[in-house]
Coordinates of C-alpha atoms in Angstrom, one line a residue:
X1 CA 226.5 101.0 52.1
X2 CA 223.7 99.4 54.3
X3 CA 220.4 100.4 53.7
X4 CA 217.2 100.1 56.1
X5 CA 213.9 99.4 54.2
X6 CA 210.6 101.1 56.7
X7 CA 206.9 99.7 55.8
X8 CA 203.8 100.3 57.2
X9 CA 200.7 98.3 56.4
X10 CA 197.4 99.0 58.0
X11 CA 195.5 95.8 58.7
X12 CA 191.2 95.2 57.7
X13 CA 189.6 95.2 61.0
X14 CA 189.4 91.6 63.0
X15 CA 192.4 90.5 61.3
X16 CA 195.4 91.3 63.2
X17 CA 196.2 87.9 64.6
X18 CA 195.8 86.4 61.6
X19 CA 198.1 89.0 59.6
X20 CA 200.8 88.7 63.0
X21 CA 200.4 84.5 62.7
X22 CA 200.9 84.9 59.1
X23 CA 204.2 87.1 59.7
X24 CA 205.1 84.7 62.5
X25 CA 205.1 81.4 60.0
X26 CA 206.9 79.5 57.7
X27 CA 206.4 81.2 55.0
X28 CA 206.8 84.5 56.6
X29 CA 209.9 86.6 58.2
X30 CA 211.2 82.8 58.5
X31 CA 212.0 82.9 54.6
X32 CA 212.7 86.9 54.5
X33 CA 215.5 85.8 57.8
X34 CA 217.4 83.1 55.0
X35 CA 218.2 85.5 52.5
X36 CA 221.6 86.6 51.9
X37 CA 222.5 90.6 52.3
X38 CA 219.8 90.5 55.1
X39 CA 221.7 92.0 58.3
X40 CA 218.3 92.6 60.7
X41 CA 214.7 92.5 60.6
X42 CA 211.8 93.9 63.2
X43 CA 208.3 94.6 63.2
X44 CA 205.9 95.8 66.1
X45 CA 202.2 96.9 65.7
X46 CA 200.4 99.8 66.7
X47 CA 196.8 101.1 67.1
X48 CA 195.6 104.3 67.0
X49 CA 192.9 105.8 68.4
X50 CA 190.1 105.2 66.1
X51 CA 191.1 101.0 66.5
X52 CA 193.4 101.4 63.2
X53 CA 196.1 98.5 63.4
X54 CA 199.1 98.9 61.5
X55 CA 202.0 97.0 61.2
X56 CA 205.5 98.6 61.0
X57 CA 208.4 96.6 59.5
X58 CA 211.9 97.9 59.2
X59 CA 214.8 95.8 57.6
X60 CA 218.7 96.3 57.5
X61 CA 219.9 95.2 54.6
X62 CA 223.8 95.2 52.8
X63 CA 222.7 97.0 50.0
X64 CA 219.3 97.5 48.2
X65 CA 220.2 94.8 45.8
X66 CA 219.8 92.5 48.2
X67 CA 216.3 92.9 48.6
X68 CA 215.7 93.2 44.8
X69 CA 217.0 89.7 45.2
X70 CA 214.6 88.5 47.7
X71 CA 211.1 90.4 46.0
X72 CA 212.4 87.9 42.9
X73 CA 212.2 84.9 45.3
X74 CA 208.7 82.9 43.7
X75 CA 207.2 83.0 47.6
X76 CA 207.5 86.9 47.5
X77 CA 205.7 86.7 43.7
X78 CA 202.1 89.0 44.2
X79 CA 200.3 86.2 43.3
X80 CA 202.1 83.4 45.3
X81 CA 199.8 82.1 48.1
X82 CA 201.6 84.1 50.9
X83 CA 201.1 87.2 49.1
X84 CA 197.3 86.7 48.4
X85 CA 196.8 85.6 52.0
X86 CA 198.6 89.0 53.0
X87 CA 196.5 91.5 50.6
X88 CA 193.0 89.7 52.2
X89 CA 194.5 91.1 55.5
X90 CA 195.9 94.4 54.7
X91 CA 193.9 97.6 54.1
X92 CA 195.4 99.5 51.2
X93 CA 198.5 99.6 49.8
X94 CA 201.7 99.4 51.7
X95 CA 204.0 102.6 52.2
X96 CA 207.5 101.6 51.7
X97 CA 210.4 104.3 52.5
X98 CA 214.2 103.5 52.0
X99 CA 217.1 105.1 54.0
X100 CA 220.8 104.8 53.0
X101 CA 222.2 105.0 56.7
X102 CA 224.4 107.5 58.1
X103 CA 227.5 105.6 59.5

């Protein structure tokens, strides 16, 4: 059964080009688009009204496993250069919500 995998990440203030060009590279949904199980991936920003920028991310995959699969992938390690790039960006920790889908 397909799942689809929701996260929000709220961005430090002044960084949300940098956060978008790093999401936008290479090493960024470039590498998350070659990994197998992965049906679908989208993101979009928003801002509320207090300037807040957050970045929403929501990703169809074949099954769960899949992604399991792709967090193992050395690029996707915490302390891989991608991910330490990321966490100087973001502003907290990210909420992550998975839905089995209703076909």
């Amino acid at each position: 059964m397909a799942v689809l995998y929701l996260s929000k990440i709220k961005i430090k203030k002044d960084k949300k080009d940098e956060l978008v060009d790093l999401l936008k590279s290479p090493e960024g949904f470039a590498l998350t688009k070659t990994k197998p199980g992965l049906i679908s991936l989208e993101s979009g920003v928003s801002t509320d009204d207090s300037g807040q920028s957050t970045v929403h991310i929501w990703c169809k995959w074949e099954k769960r496993e899949d992604f399991e699969n792709y967090a193992k992938d050395p690029n996707r390690d915490p302390e891989s250069e991608y991910n330490q790039k990321l966490a100087g960006m973001t502003d907290g920790p990210f909420k992550m919500v998975w839905l089995e889908i209703i076909e």
